XYZ file of C-alpha atoms in Angstrom:
655
model
C -210.678 24.703 43.500
C -208.647 24.459 40.303
C -205.238 22.852 40.369
C -202.027 24.912 40.221
C -201.411 26.124 36.683
C -198.234 24.049 36.449
C -200.263 20.899 37.179
C -201.786 21.051 33.716
C -200.563 19.492 30.487
C -201.451 20.488 26.938
C -202.897 18.444 24.106
C -204.008 19.949 20.796
C -204.727 19.442 17.100
C -203.413 22.771 15.641
C -206.947 24.200 15.706
C -207.615 24.220 19.445
C -206.190 22.750 22.639
C -207.204 21.210 25.961
C -205.650 21.401 29.420
C -205.359 18.077 31.249
C -204.787 18.183 34.997
C -202.563 15.922 37.029
C -205.770 14.404 38.458
C -206.851 13.189 35.003
C -209.400 15.981 34.497
C -209.754 18.054 31.340
C -210.738 21.395 32.865
C -210.470 23.615 29.780
C -211.433 22.971 26.170
C -212.846 25.302 23.527
C -214.371 23.754 20.408
C -213.962 23.893 17.487
C -211.360 26.738 17.656
C -209.072 28.267 20.250
C -211.405 31.257 20.605
C -214.664 29.293 20.549
C -216.835 29.011 23.639
C -215.554 26.472 26.152
C -217.422 23.213 26.760
C -215.203 22.421 29.788
C -214.567 25.544 31.880
C -213.921 24.237 35.405
C -210.496 25.908 35.179
C -212.205 29.273 35.643
C -214.957 28.139 37.970
C -215.715 24.723 39.378
C -217.000 21.326 38.259
C -220.448 22.770 37.608
C -218.896 24.654 34.683
C -217.776 21.511 32.865
C -214.984 18.954 33.156
C -214.035 15.431 32.070
C -212.105 13.332 34.563
C -210.802 9.773 34.194
C -208.896 8.511 37.224
C -208.798 5.722 39.805
C -212.061 5.504 41.735
C -210.169 6.443 44.879
C -209.024 9.696 43.250
C -205.536 11.107 43.589
C -203.031 12.582 41.183
C -200.672 11.065 38.645
C -197.353 10.044 40.146
C -195.610 10.418 36.780
C -196.390 12.299 33.582
C -194.594 12.589 30.293
C -195.060 13.220 26.623
C -194.244 10.273 24.396
C -190.894 11.377 23.039
C -191.004 14.567 20.992
C -194.786 14.493 20.536
C -197.973 15.925 22.035
C -199.288 12.542 23.190
C -199.567 12.768 26.974
C -199.210 9.865 29.402
C -200.169 10.062 33.093
C -199.523 7.151 35.455
C -201.603 6.492 38.574
C -200.654 4.039 41.319
C -203.088 2.684 43.917
C -203.123 -0.279 46.239
C -203.338 -3.307 44.000
C -202.287 -1.855 40.688
C -201.121 0.785 38.251
C -202.814 2.377 35.238
C -201.710 4.720 32.483
C -203.994 7.414 31.036
C -203.115 8.317 27.435
C -204.478 11.622 26.079
C -204.219 13.245 22.672
C -206.083 15.239 20.050
C -205.544 13.688 16.596
C -204.417 16.045 13.846
C -207.745 17.081 12.441
C -209.149 15.556 9.259
C -212.716 16.757 9.733
C -214.187 17.024 13.235
C -212.125 17.821 16.353
C -211.601 14.838 18.632
C -210.230 14.138 22.088
C -208.965 10.570 22.479
C -208.358 9.050 25.911
C -207.236 5.485 26.627
C -206.939 3.841 30.035
C -204.186 1.232 29.888
C -203.735 -1.371 32.600
C -200.072 -1.596 33.637
C -200.115 -3.820 36.742
C -202.741 -5.499 38.888
C -206.379 -4.452 38.693
C -207.524 -0.880 39.334
C -211.143 0.272 39.843
C -211.630 3.362 37.655
C -214.192 6.129 37.410
C -215.069 8.364 34.480
C -217.083 11.489 35.233
C -218.076 14.175 32.764
C -220.111 17.372 32.902
C -220.564 18.851 29.405
C -221.397 22.556 29.640
C -221.458 24.767 26.564
C -221.198 28.555 26.579
C -218.255 28.780 29.007
C -219.892 26.524 31.567
C -223.343 28.068 31.484
C -225.415 25.976 29.075
C -226.538 22.490 30.112
C -227.054 20.408 26.947
C -229.682 17.844 26.101
C -227.944 14.462 26.512
C -229.298 11.364 24.767
C -228.294 8.107 23.116
C -228.187 8.124 19.316
C -226.880 5.316 17.115
C -224.713 3.851 19.842
C -223.219 7.215 20.741
C -223.878 9.429 23.731
C -224.676 12.860 22.285
C -225.044 16.269 23.901
C -226.721 19.112 22.011
C -227.279 22.791 22.773
C -227.515 25.679 20.324
C -224.938 25.275 17.537
C -222.802 22.735 19.399
C -222.869 18.972 19.600
C -220.629 16.488 21.395
C -220.543 12.734 20.855
C -218.900 10.357 23.337
C -217.993 6.797 22.370
C -216.579 4.187 24.746
C -216.756 0.452 25.352
C -217.808 0.859 28.997
C -221.306 1.401 30.353
C -222.137 5.043 31.033
C -225.077 6.388 32.965
C -226.560 9.650 34.062
C -226.204 10.684 37.682
C -227.240 13.717 39.686
C -224.414 15.249 41.733
C -225.232 18.237 43.933
C -228.208 19.039 41.753
C -226.205 18.751 38.510
C -226.635 16.036 35.879
C -223.402 14.287 34.914
C -222.344 11.270 32.882
C -220.414 8.680 34.887
C -218.942 5.192 34.437
C -217.270 2.747 36.793
C -215.059 -0.009 35.424
C -212.045 -2.148 36.312
C -208.831 -2.204 34.302
C -206.337 -5.054 34.586
C -202.798 -5.314 33.250
C -202.795 -5.468 29.445
C -206.307 -4.081 28.981
C -207.096 -0.876 27.062
C -210.360 1.014 27.593
C -210.986 3.753 24.983
C -212.930 7.021 25.163
C -213.434 9.300 22.150
C -215.151 12.698 22.354
C -216.024 14.434 19.079
C -217.451 17.906 18.423
C -219.872 18.400 15.532
C -222.365 21.085 14.443
C -225.619 20.321 16.219
C -227.660 20.470 12.988
C -225.607 17.613 11.511
C -225.504 13.932 12.313
C -222.719 12.979 14.734
C -219.686 11.439 13.038
C -218.953 7.733 13.324
C -216.516 6.785 16.092
C -212.764 6.755 15.674
C -210.549 3.808 16.571
C -208.783 5.183 19.639
C -205.616 3.068 19.505
C -205.105 3.804 15.822
C -205.694 7.524 16.438
C -203.076 7.655 19.189
C -200.520 5.825 17.043
C -201.180 8.112 14.087
C -200.944 11.243 16.249
C -197.671 10.090 17.774
C -196.204 9.408 14.337
C -197.327 12.805 13.019
C -195.600 14.676 15.851
C -192.462 12.544 15.580
C -192.193 13.419 11.890
C -192.774 17.097 12.617
C -190.263 17.256 15.470
C -187.592 15.550 13.392
C -187.322 18.721 11.293
C -185.774 20.701 14.176
C -182.287 21.908 13.211
C -181.144 23.017 16.680
C -178.103 20.964 17.676
C -176.751 22.906 20.650
C -177.242 22.538 24.399
C -180.766 22.623 25.803
C -182.163 20.762 22.777
C -184.918 19.098 24.812
C -186.221 22.466 26.019
C -186.012 23.969 22.527
C -187.876 21.099 20.864
C -190.595 21.063 23.524
C -191.044 24.813 23.127
C -191.303 24.498 19.343
C -193.870 21.711 19.733
C -195.857 23.978 22.054
C -195.639 26.790 19.514
C -196.907 24.451 16.800
C -199.748 23.357 19.098
C -200.774 27.019 19.469
C -200.865 27.470 15.684
C -204.228 27.768 13.970
C -203.390 25.548 11.012
C -205.951 26.861 8.488
C -204.394 30.344 8.503
C -200.928 30.055 10.072
C -201.861 32.427 12.908
C -200.360 31.649 16.325
C -202.407 32.425 19.428
C -200.682 33.842 22.484
C -202.087 31.128 24.771
C -204.783 28.487 24.934
C -206.625 30.166 27.819
C -208.354 33.301 28.982
C -208.277 35.021 32.364
C -205.649 32.947 34.152
C -204.534 35.725 36.503
C -201.272 37.628 36.520
C -202.078 38.328 40.171
C -203.689 35.466 42.111
C -207.075 36.707 43.284
C -206.675 39.969 41.355
C -208.132 41.722 38.320
C -205.228 41.364 35.859
C -207.033 38.716 33.835
C -207.044 38.842 30.028
C -208.118 36.753 27.067
C -205.002 35.528 25.239
C -206.612 33.269 22.621
C -205.705 35.721 19.858
C -202.689 36.578 17.713
C -200.499 39.508 18.761
C -198.420 41.466 16.247
C -196.100 42.198 19.202
C -194.884 38.601 18.911
C -194.252 38.719 15.164
C -190.484 39.150 14.832
C -189.432 36.890 17.690
C -191.867 34.188 16.590
C -190.590 34.314 13.017
C -187.015 34.109 14.252
C -187.752 31.148 16.532
C -189.454 29.191 13.755
C -186.798 29.891 11.123
C -183.939 29.232 13.496
C -185.561 25.992 14.602
C -185.855 24.716 11.032
C -189.554 25.408 10.476
C -189.480 27.595 7.402
C -192.960 26.617 6.240
C -194.521 27.563 9.580
C -192.565 30.821 9.589
C -193.832 31.742 6.137
C -197.393 30.777 7.068
C -197.095 33.153 10.039
C -195.659 35.822 7.704
C -198.574 35.382 5.285
C -201.085 35.564 8.149
C -199.391 38.783 9.216
C -199.748 40.291 5.755
C -203.434 39.422 5.514
C -204.183 40.702 9.011
C -202.334 43.983 8.456
C -203.925 44.671 5.069
C -205.984 47.839 4.868
C -205.537 51.391 6.080
C -202.278 51.766 8.014
C -204.101 53.950 10.538
C -206.306 50.971 11.425
C -203.493 48.520 12.194
C -204.468 46.604 15.331
C -202.184 45.120 17.950
C -203.953 41.743 17.788
C -206.377 39.795 15.622
C -208.375 36.592 15.793
C -206.833 33.309 14.616
C -208.181 33.868 11.106
C -207.467 37.609 11.160
C -210.740 38.756 12.725
C -210.696 42.384 13.850
C -213.665 42.545 16.231
C -212.581 41.098 19.573
C -215.214 42.744 21.752
C -214.514 42.293 25.454
C -217.173 41.174 27.922
C -217.278 39.466 31.302
C -218.555 35.958 32.091
C -219.927 36.902 35.494
C -221.223 33.383 36.259
C -217.629 32.096 36.469
C -215.951 32.547 39.847
C -212.516 32.928 38.254
C -209.338 30.954 38.797
C -208.827 30.929 42.577
C -211.317 33.787 42.824
C -209.566 35.998 40.266
C -212.263 38.150 38.718
C -213.471 39.242 36.301
C -213.310 36.446 33.745
C -212.913 38.275 30.450
C -213.902 37.039 27.003
C -212.518 39.055 24.102
C -209.884 41.747 24.500
C -210.584 45.485 24.395
C -206.874 46.172 23.933
C -207.364 45.249 20.270
C -208.451 48.845 19.748
C -205.362 50.397 21.298
C -202.775 52.430 19.404
C -199.350 50.881 19.759
C -196.431 52.160 17.745
C -194.372 49.045 18.332
C -196.565 46.899 16.042
C -195.355 48.852 13.018
C -191.806 47.921 13.894
C -192.806 44.317 14.499
C -194.478 44.003 11.098
C -191.614 45.646 9.213
C -188.970 43.640 11.067
C -190.721 40.305 10.531
C -191.218 40.972 6.818
C -187.608 42.073 6.456
C -186.327 38.933 8.190
C -188.434 36.683 5.967
C -187.217 38.514 2.847
C -183.537 38.245 3.814
C -184.053 34.559 4.549
C -185.014 34.025 0.909
C -188.686 34.953 0.559
C -188.760 38.477 -0.935
C -192.008 40.399 -0.558
C -194.526 40.513 -3.360
C -195.326 43.839 -4.960
C -198.487 44.146 -2.881
C -196.615 43.254 0.326
C -194.008 45.948 -0.321
C -196.802 48.410 -1.131
C -198.287 47.627 2.290
C -194.950 48.222 3.973
C -194.515 51.547 2.197
C -197.985 52.550 3.346
C -196.997 51.759 6.933
C -193.926 53.967 6.543
C -196.012 56.789 5.103
C -198.166 56.689 8.217
C -195.166 56.541 10.564
C -193.596 59.698 9.133
C -196.016 61.635 11.338
C -197.551 58.868 13.475
C -194.358 58.145 15.388
C -194.589 61.557 17.060
C -197.859 60.716 18.819
C -198.157 59.199 22.316
C -199.433 55.623 22.386
C -200.654 52.887 24.743
C -197.351 51.006 24.896
C -196.380 47.358 24.446
C -198.091 46.111 27.629
C -201.636 47.229 26.692
C -201.810 49.534 29.710
C -205.214 51.025 30.343
C -203.982 54.338 31.681
C -203.340 57.517 29.656
C -201.274 57.472 26.488
C -197.627 58.454 26.819
C -194.444 58.723 24.800
C -193.202 55.237 25.690
C -189.511 54.786 24.944
C -189.872 51.218 23.647
C -192.591 52.356 21.238
C -190.270 54.966 19.755
C -187.460 52.394 19.490
C -189.767 50.122 17.504
C -190.798 53.005 15.268
C -187.076 53.359 14.553
C -186.946 49.624 13.802
C -189.728 50.019 11.228
C -187.839 52.727 9.389
C -184.490 50.963 9.749
C -185.851 47.775 8.185
C -187.317 49.804 5.328
C -183.909 51.377 4.725
C -182.241 47.954 4.811
C -184.826 46.599 2.385
C -183.852 49.247 -0.150
C -180.111 49.005 0.492
C -179.790 45.242 0.706
C -182.746 43.803 -1.159
C -182.981 46.284 -4.036
C -186.551 47.361 -3.302
C -187.695 50.828 -4.301
C -188.336 53.605 -1.834
C -187.395 57.194 -0.827
C -184.097 56.156 0.707
C -182.801 59.607 1.655
C -186.079 60.578 3.317
C -186.212 57.335 5.269
C -182.597 57.657 6.368
C -183.292 61.148 7.662
C -186.393 59.923 9.504
C -184.444 57.056 11.046
C -181.770 59.464 12.279
C -184.391 61.843 13.698
C -186.133 59.118 15.703
C -182.821 57.751 16.956
C -181.646 61.135 18.134
C -184.894 61.882 19.972
C -184.931 58.524 21.773
C -181.346 58.957 22.923
C -182.097 62.489 24.130
C -185.512 62.016 25.760
C -185.607 58.320 26.556
C -182.360 58.131 28.529
C -182.508 59.625 32.017
C -179.005 60.504 33.192
C -180.193 60.850 36.799
C -181.526 57.288 36.735
C -178.590 56.120 34.640
C -180.809 54.180 32.242
C -183.425 54.398 29.540
C -186.799 54.796 31.241
C -190.329 53.610 30.525
C -191.460 56.879 28.957
C -190.025 60.278 28.139
C -189.420 62.266 31.297
C -190.179 59.349 33.598
C -187.989 57.671 36.162
C -189.426 54.142 36.132
C -187.783 51.203 34.400
C -189.451 48.928 31.863
C -188.287 45.475 30.793
C -189.186 46.185 27.163
C -186.062 48.370 27.024
C -184.011 45.172 27.021
C -184.940 45.009 23.343
C -182.709 48.003 22.537
C -179.598 45.905 21.764
C -181.636 42.919 20.537
C -183.218 44.902 17.692
C -179.971 46.735 16.871
C -180.994 50.217 18.046
C -177.736 50.530 19.987
C -174.886 48.029 20.292
C -174.456 46.103 23.521
C -171.072 47.812 23.924
C -172.768 51.214 24.390
C -172.511 52.384 28.007
C -176.177 53.412 28.023
C -177.183 49.873 27.087
C -174.999 48.310 29.759
C -176.305 50.730 32.393
C -179.925 50.004 31.413
C -179.417 46.248 31.507
C -177.753 46.433 34.905
C -180.416 48.798 36.284
C -183.167 46.397 35.238
C -181.238 43.483 36.727
C -180.777 45.383 39.987
C -184.090 47.220 40.419
C -186.706 45.441 38.311
C -186.382 41.831 39.404
C -187.853 39.515 42.008
C -185.669 36.587 42.970
C -183.638 37.340 39.834
C -186.642 37.207 37.451
C -187.719 40.313 35.557
C -190.908 42.293 36.153
C -192.350 44.169 33.177
C -192.468 47.273 35.378
C -193.254 47.888 39.030
C -196.994 47.479 38.913
C -197.629 48.742 42.457
C -195.852 52.007 41.606
C -197.424 52.391 38.172
C -201.186 52.413 38.749
C -201.283 55.794 37.005
C -199.681 54.106 33.975
C -201.664 50.876 33.602
C -204.888 51.906 35.337
C -204.948 48.754 37.498
C -204.105 47.828 41.056
C -202.089 45.033 42.606
C -198.879 43.123 42.124
C -198.050 40.911 39.144
C -195.542 38.143 38.640
C -192.227 38.274 36.819
C -192.696 38.221 33.052
C -190.895 35.154 31.745
C -190.233 36.435 28.214
C -188.511 39.507 29.665
C -186.433 37.286 31.923
C -185.175 35.434 28.842
C -184.392 38.827 27.268
C -182.276 39.691 30.291
C -180.298 36.493 29.744
C -179.810 37.545 26.107
C -178.584 40.983 27.134
C -176.252 39.693 29.836
C -174.681 37.490 27.205
C -174.292 40.409 24.799
C -172.596 42.672 27.372
C -170.030 39.992 28.076
C -171.482 38.287 31.160
C -171.893 34.880 29.562
C -171.725 32.862 32.774
C -174.442 34.994 34.398
C -176.547 34.695 31.263
C -176.355 30.908 31.240
C -177.053 30.724 34.982
C -180.221 32.813 34.553
C -181.272 30.720 31.561
C -180.877 27.518 33.566
C -182.937 28.989 36.409
C -185.673 29.859 33.939
C -185.668 26.335 32.532
C -186.130 25.044 36.076
C -189.428 26.985 36.302
C -191.000 24.801 33.620
C -193.421 22.201 34.854
C -192.663 18.487 34.611
C -193.886 18.541 30.987
C -191.640 21.436 29.949
C -194.428 24.046 29.799
C -194.365 27.709 30.847
C -197.117 30.199 31.533
C -196.821 33.944 31.036
C -195.381 34.851 34.431
C -193.857 33.462 37.616
C -194.940 34.639 41.047
C -191.728 34.545 43.083
C -193.677 35.154 46.292
C -196.097 32.263 45.822
C -193.482 30.140 43.966
C -196.029 29.415 41.236
C -196.632 29.986 37.560
C -199.284 32.612 36.859
C -200.926 34.076 33.770
C -202.299 32.367 30.692
C -200.930 28.944 29.848
C -199.014 27.754 28.008
C -197.709 31.088 26.785
C -196.320 31.280 23.248
C -194.226 34.377 24.016
C -192.451 32.586 26.881
C -191.605 29.605 24.698
C -190.588 31.774 21.719
C -188.213 33.714 23.977
C -186.816 30.447 25.371
C -186.006 29.217 21.858
C -184.353 32.476 20.819
C -182.356 32.697 24.049
C -181.052 29.159 23.512
C -179.798 30.206 20.085
C -178.387 33.510 21.351
C -176.555 31.882 24.252
C -175.178 29.319 21.808
C -173.422 32.158 19.987
C -175.970 32.812 17.228
C -177.046 36.485 17.447
C -180.540 37.863 16.793
C -181.431 39.293 13.414
C -180.758 42.866 14.534
C -177.112 41.861 14.938
C -176.805 39.825 11.730
C -175.900 40.741 8.174
C -177.735 39.278 5.164
C -175.107 36.593 4.612
C -175.615 35.292 8.158
C -179.365 35.217 7.723
C -178.981 33.299 4.461
C -177.428 30.527 6.543
C -180.761 30.253 8.337
C -182.460 29.913 4.978
C -180.110 27.161 3.802
C -180.402 25.340 7.132
C -184.194 25.183 6.800
C -184.637 24.376 3.107
C -184.927 20.687 3.781
C -188.015 21.304 5.926
C -190.000 21.971 2.747
C -189.546 18.501 1.345
C -190.171 16.965 4.756
C -193.341 18.996 5.147
C -194.528 17.848 1.743
C -193.880 14.226 2.671
C -195.676 14.718 5.968
C -198.729 16.182 4.283
C -198.760 13.439 1.695
C -198.394 10.728 4.294
C -201.141 11.882 6.613
C -203.451 14.314 4.864
C -203.424 12.216 1.715
C -204.706 9.157 3.510
C -208.186 10.681 3.482
C -210.970 8.181 3.162
C -208.672 5.199 3.592
C -207.656 6.315 7.091
C -211.226 7.095 8.067
C -212.467 3.778 6.748
C -209.781 1.902 8.682
C -210.689 3.760 11.847
C -214.380 3.040 11.477
C -213.763 -0.621 10.678
C -211.602 -1.093 13.738
C -213.965 0.808 16.026
C -217.061 -1.159 15.068
C -215.779 -4.730 14.930
C -215.633 -7.257 17.749
C -216.701 -7.213 21.367
C -215.640 -4.660 24.001
C -212.337 -5.082 25.809
C -212.217 -7.895 28.361
C -213.444 -6.668 31.701
C -215.570 -3.921 30.127
C -219.316 -3.816 29.670
C -221.257 -2.678 26.611
C -222.117 0.992 26.438
C -225.370 1.794 28.189
C -227.937 4.536 28.401
C -227.021 7.857 30.005
C -230.109 10.059 30.177
């Protein structure tokens, strides 16, 4: 059975990411991209579906784990009778081929160790042809190839009818035993091995340089920096797109059917992600996300999707991997996401708001970008009146969701502000009238006086956590009685153990088309903290924020949801939206309001605070990306000289 979700750590190279368990096993890794097929998929099945474990021969779990400072280099310490070892894991920032580097470091005494690996392409279904080639262990199947290099002897072994690669070796204090796994296209020759120690040092330095750009200087800095690092790790560097999570089908309900593929980029996350990056001092990343957004949204406004692939792909066909048992029996395991074809009004507001924020912060839209935004507004003049599928990708009938209408208002409001404040051209009077019309309808039909709150959809009585966005986007001020009543109703009736549910799933099967309970949605819980702060309950807001921070695992990572009944994290992991909302809440609770509450002069402060990140980014790129052949040559030279580490044996044949 897979480990608890919170027992996993994350390593990544800004193209893809791996999950490393507390037992030293990599149970999830997709290569070469986030949305590629997994070569280790035990997370969603069992060891037969692929894993790579390095741990003491007696087994057990790490007694301590940490990231090296403000980096994505992971250290796990194991203690056994007679000694202690440290497992160091990272994925070097990619120069050509993706790599996973693992080093076993002897800390005290002598520890017998075991390495065991089952390489399975195609989400755990395809058993590759494993052979020795040029000193490397290679595994080939279809388009994929893996090459494993180490100084210890490896061999093939049959375990329960499955062929695996194993190694047994001893590690004494002061010794370092390296392992390097590299993906390459199967029709090419495998790359030469990397020097593991050099790769770890270089990766650590890269992340230290990147983290040093963070401008947050308030309380909770450690949590903010770790969340920004996680957000960077979920960025697809070639395009600037940010995936929602590194995984698919980690359940929102343990043992249930609420399992979705989150390895894609949601427009829903656009504004809050842009805010988190700019506020944190990462202007370049924010603008890369903005540019990805523009490219993805290009085309007919009627065809705007709610999500795209990391490079902007539109076809995200959903299918089920029925050979995978699912995490703790949660089926089906879904690949792709059919919700990409849904109609959601809120994405128009997200796109317009994100582009407005980036323009106010000092990056005005190009002529083509403004033309795109005007096209979106042309569509919304009639499109806002239609029912939609809502922010949560429900698979029930379309409705007039209140949050969707609020975000349609946001789209028009940001267009009006762009004309008024930025001097862009547009039919100002017509847009003002449209903004007023949407606002009036939402206040009339979205607020239920019998419930005493805004409700999930027009005419309904159920609450929805998305309505916490009403004051955060500036639709109504926090001082409005309807806002206060809605916030307090959600706090009272839509929480479990003080954490916010998106909606009451058991009572809303006619809305989302699914059955079963789901955990509290962590992003919404951070929004509640924001709203409590805005309505004057600062102490309650900070107390909730601290409780949310306590839900992070020992490495500072959050999934999508928290199951208050099982006392466990649930949903895909780590979740960008949770970490984005953490960052923004830290700023909000430090007295820095969201963009919907700010004027242009306040947003210009964000721009000035992040200008220095450009020169630092340039230095970073020059220092690391400019090394090119010199770095590769140094790695190769170090990896091929001299004898193996003391106490290790030469690499051997693994059939």
